[in-house]
PDB file of C-alpha atoms in Angstrom:
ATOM      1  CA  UNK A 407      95.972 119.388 117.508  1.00  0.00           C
ATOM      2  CA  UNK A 408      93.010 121.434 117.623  1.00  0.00           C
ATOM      3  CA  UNK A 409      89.362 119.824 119.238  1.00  0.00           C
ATOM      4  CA  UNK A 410      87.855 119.663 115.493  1.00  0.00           C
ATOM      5  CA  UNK A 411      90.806 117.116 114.382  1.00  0.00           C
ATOM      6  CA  UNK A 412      90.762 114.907 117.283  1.00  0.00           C
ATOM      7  CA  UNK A 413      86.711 114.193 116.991  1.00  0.00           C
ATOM      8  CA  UNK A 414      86.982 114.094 113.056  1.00  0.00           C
ATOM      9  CA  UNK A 415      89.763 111.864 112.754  1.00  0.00           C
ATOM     10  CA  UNK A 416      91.717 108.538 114.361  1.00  0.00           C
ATOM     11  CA  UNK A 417      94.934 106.852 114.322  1.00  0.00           C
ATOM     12  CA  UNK A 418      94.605 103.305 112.820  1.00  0.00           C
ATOM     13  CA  UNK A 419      97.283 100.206 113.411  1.00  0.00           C
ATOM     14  CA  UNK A 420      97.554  98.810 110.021  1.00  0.00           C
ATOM     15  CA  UNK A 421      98.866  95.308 108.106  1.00  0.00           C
ATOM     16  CA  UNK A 422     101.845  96.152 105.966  1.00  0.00           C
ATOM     17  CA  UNK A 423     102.830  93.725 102.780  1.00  0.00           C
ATOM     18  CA  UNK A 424     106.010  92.664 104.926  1.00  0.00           C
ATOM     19  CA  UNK A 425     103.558  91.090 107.512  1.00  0.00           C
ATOM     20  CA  UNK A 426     101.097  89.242 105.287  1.00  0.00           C
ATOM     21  CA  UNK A 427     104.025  88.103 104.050  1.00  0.00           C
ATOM     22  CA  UNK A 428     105.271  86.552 106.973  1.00  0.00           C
ATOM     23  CA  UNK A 429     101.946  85.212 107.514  1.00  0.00           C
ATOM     24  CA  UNK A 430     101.550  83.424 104.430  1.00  0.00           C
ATOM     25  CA  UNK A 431     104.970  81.643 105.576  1.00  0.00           C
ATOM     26  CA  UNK A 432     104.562  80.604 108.777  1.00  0.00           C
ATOM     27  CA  UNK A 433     100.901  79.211 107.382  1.00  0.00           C
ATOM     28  CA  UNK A 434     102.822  77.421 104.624  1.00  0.00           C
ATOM     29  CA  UNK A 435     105.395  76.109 107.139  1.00  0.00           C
ATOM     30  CA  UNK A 436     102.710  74.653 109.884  1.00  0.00           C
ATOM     31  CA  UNK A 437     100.670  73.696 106.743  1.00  0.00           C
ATOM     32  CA  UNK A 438     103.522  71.405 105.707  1.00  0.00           C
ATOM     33  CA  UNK A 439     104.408  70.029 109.015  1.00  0.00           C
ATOM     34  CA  UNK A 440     100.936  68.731 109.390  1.00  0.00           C
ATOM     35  CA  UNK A 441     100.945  67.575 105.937  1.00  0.00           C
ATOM     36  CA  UNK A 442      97.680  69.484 104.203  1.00  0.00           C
ATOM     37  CA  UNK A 443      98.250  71.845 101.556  1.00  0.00           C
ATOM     38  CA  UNK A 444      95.998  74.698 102.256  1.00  0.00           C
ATOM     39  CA  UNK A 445      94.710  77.993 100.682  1.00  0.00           C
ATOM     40  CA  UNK A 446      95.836  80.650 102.466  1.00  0.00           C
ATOM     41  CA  UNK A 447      94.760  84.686 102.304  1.00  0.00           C
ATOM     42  CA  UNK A 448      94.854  87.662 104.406  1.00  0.00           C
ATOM     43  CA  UNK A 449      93.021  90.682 104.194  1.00  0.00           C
ATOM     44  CA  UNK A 450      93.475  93.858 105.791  1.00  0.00           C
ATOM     45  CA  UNK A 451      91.089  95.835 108.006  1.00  0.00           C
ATOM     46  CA  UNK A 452      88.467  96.383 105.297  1.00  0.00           C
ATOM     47  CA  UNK A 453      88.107  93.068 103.761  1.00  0.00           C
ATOM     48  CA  UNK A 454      90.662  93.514 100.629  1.00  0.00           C
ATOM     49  CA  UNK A 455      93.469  91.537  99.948  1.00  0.00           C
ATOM     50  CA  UNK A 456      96.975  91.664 100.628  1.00  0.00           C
ATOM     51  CA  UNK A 457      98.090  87.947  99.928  1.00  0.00           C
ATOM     52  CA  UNK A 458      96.616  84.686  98.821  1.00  0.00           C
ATOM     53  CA  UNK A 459      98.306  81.436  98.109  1.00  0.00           C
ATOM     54  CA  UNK A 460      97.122  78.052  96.818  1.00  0.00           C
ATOM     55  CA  UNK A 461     100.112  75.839  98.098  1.00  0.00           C
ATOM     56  CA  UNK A 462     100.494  72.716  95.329  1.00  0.00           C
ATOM     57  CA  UNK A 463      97.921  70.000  95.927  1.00  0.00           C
ATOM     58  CA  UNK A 464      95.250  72.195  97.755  1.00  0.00           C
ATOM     59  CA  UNK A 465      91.636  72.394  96.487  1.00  0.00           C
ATOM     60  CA  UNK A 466      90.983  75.231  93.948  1.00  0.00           C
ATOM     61  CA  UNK A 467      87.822  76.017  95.381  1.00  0.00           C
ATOM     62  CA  UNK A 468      89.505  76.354  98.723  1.00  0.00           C
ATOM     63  CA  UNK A 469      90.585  79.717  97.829  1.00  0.00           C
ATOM     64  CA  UNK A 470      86.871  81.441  97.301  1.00  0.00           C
ATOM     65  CA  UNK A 471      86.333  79.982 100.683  1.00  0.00           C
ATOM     66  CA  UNK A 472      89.540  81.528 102.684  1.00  0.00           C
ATOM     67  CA  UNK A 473      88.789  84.730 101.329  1.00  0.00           C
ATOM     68  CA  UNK A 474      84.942  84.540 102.405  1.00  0.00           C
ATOM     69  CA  UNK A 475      86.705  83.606 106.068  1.00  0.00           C
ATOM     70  CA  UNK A 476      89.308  86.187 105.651  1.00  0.00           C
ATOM     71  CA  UNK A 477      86.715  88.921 105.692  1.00  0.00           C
ATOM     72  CA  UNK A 478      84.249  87.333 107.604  1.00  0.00           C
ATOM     73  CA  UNK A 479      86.624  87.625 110.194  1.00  0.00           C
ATOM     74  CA  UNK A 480      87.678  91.123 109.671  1.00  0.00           C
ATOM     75  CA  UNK A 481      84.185  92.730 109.719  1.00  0.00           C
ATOM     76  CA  UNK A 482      83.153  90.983 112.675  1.00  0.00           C
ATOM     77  CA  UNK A 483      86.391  91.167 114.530  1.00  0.00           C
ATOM     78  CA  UNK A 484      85.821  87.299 115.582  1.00  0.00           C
ATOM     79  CA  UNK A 485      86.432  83.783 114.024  1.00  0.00           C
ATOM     80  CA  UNK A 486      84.309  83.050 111.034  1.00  0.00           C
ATOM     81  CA  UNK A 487      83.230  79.981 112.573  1.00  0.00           C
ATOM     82  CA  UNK A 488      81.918  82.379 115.947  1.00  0.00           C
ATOM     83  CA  UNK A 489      78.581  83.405 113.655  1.00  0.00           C
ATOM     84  CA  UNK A 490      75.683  82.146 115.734  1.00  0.00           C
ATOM     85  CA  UNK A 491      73.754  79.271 113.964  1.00  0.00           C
ATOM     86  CA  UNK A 492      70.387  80.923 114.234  1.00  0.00           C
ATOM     87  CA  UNK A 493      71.671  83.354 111.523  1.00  0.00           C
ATOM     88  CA  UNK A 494      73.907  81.049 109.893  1.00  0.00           C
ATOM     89  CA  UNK A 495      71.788  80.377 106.390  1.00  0.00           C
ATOM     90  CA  UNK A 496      70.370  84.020 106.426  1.00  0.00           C
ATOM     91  CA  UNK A 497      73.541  85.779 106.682  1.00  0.00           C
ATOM     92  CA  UNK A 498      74.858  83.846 104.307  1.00  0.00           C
ATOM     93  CA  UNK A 499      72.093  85.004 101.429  1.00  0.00           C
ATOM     94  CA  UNK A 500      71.413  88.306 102.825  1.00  0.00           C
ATOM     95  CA  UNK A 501      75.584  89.088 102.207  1.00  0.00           C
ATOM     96  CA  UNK A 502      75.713  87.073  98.717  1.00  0.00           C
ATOM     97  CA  UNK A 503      77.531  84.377 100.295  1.00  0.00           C
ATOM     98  CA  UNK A 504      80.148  87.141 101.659  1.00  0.00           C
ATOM     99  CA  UNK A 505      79.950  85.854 105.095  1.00  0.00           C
ATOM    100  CA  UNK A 506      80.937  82.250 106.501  1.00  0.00           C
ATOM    101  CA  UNK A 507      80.289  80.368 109.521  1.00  0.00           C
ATOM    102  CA  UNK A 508      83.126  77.782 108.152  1.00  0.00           C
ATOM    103  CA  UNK A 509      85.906  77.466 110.729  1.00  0.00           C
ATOM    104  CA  UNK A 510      89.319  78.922 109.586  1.00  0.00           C
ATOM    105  CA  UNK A 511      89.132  82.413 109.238  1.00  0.00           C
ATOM    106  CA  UNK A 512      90.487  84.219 111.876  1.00  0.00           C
ATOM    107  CA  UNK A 513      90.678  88.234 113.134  1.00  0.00           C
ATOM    108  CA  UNK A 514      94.158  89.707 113.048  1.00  0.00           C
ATOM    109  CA  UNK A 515      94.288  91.339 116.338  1.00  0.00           C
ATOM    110  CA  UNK A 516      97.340  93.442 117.722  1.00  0.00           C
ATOM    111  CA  UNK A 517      97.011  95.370 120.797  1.00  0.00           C
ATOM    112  CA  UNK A 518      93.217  95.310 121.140  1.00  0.00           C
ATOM    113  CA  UNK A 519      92.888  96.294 117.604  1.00  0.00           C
ATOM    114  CA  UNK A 520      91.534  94.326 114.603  1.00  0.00           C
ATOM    115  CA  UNK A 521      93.735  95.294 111.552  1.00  0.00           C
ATOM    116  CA  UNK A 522      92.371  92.423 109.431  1.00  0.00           C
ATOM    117  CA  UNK A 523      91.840  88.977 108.688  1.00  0.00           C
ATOM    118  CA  UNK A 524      93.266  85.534 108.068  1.00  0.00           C
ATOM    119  CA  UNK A 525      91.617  82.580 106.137  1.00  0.00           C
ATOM    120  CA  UNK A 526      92.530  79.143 105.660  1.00  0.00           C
ATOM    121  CA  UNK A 527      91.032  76.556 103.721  1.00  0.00           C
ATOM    122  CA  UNK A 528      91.233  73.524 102.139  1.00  0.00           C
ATOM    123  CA  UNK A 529      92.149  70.778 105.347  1.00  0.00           C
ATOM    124  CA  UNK A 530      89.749  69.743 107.931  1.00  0.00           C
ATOM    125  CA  UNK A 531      88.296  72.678 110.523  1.00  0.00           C
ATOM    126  CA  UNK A 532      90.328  71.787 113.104  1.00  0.00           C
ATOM    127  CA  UNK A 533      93.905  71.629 110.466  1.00  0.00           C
ATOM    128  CA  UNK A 534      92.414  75.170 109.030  1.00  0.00           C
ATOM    129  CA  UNK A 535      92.476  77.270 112.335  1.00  0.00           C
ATOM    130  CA  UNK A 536      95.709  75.354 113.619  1.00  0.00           C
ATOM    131  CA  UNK A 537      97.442  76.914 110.430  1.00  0.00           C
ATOM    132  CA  UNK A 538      95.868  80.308 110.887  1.00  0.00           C
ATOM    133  CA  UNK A 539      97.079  80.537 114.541  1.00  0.00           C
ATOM    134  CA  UNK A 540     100.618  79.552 113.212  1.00  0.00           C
ATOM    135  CA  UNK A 541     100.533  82.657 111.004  1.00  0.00           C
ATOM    136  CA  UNK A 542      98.797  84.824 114.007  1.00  0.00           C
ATOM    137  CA  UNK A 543     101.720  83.451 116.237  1.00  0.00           C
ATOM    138  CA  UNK A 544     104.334  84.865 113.539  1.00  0.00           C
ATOM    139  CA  UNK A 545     103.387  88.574 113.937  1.00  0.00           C
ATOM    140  CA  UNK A 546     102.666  88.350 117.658  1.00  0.00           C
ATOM    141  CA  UNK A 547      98.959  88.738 117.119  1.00  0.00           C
ATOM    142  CA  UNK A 548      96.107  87.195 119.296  1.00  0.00           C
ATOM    143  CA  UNK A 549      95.481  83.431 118.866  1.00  0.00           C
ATOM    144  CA  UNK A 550      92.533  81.969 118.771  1.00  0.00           C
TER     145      UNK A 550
END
């Protein structure tokens, strides 16, 4: 490799189908086990989907919500519910309601590196991120 292509370019880690997939079933399966159907989507590095789910008998509005966490978490590399309440209600207007400070969404973090994001909705804050950390667990990413 020349100097030119090393400066101008980088290697990037990224989320394949297969793992969202297995995310999305370990979520259902922890989902079920504590007894709150939940909407579920991941998102890969840059914010756009790989998977979503609405398990039977979660809320339908649920799923704008995990996706708003999903990529709230990706682009700041943190959990959604991490953005500092002085900016909270700003944010939230100056992105077009983009960004989140609800709790469930969750960075997808493998070896120091943040390949996307995971967001849950639909059950209590605390039910939310226990789910998302199920599906973190399943791909041996960092838990939160």
């Amino acid at each position: 490799m020349d100097g030119y292509t090393m400066v101008f370019t980088e290697t990037t880690t990224r989320l394949t189908h297969a793992g969202a997939i297995e995310m999305v079933t370990a979520a259902i399966a922890k989902a079920e086990e504590i007894g709150q159907p939940q909407c579920i989507v991941v998102v890969d590095a840059s914010g756009e989907t790989i998977a979503e789910l609405r398990m039977s008998g979660a809320k339908y509005l649920s799923l704008k919500s995990a996706r708003t966490k999903a990529r709230t978490a990706a682009s700041n590399r943190t959990p959604s519910a991490n953005i500092p309440e002085a900016i909270r209600v700003g944010i939230v207007g100056a992105t077009q309601n983009h960004v989140t400070a609800l709790p469930g969404g969750l960075p997808i973090v493998i070896a120091d590196e943040c390949i996307g994001g995971i967001g849950i909705g639909s059950g209590s804050g605390d039910q939310d991120i226990a789910v998302a950390n199920a599906a973190l667990a399943a791909i041996g990413a960092t838990e939160f």
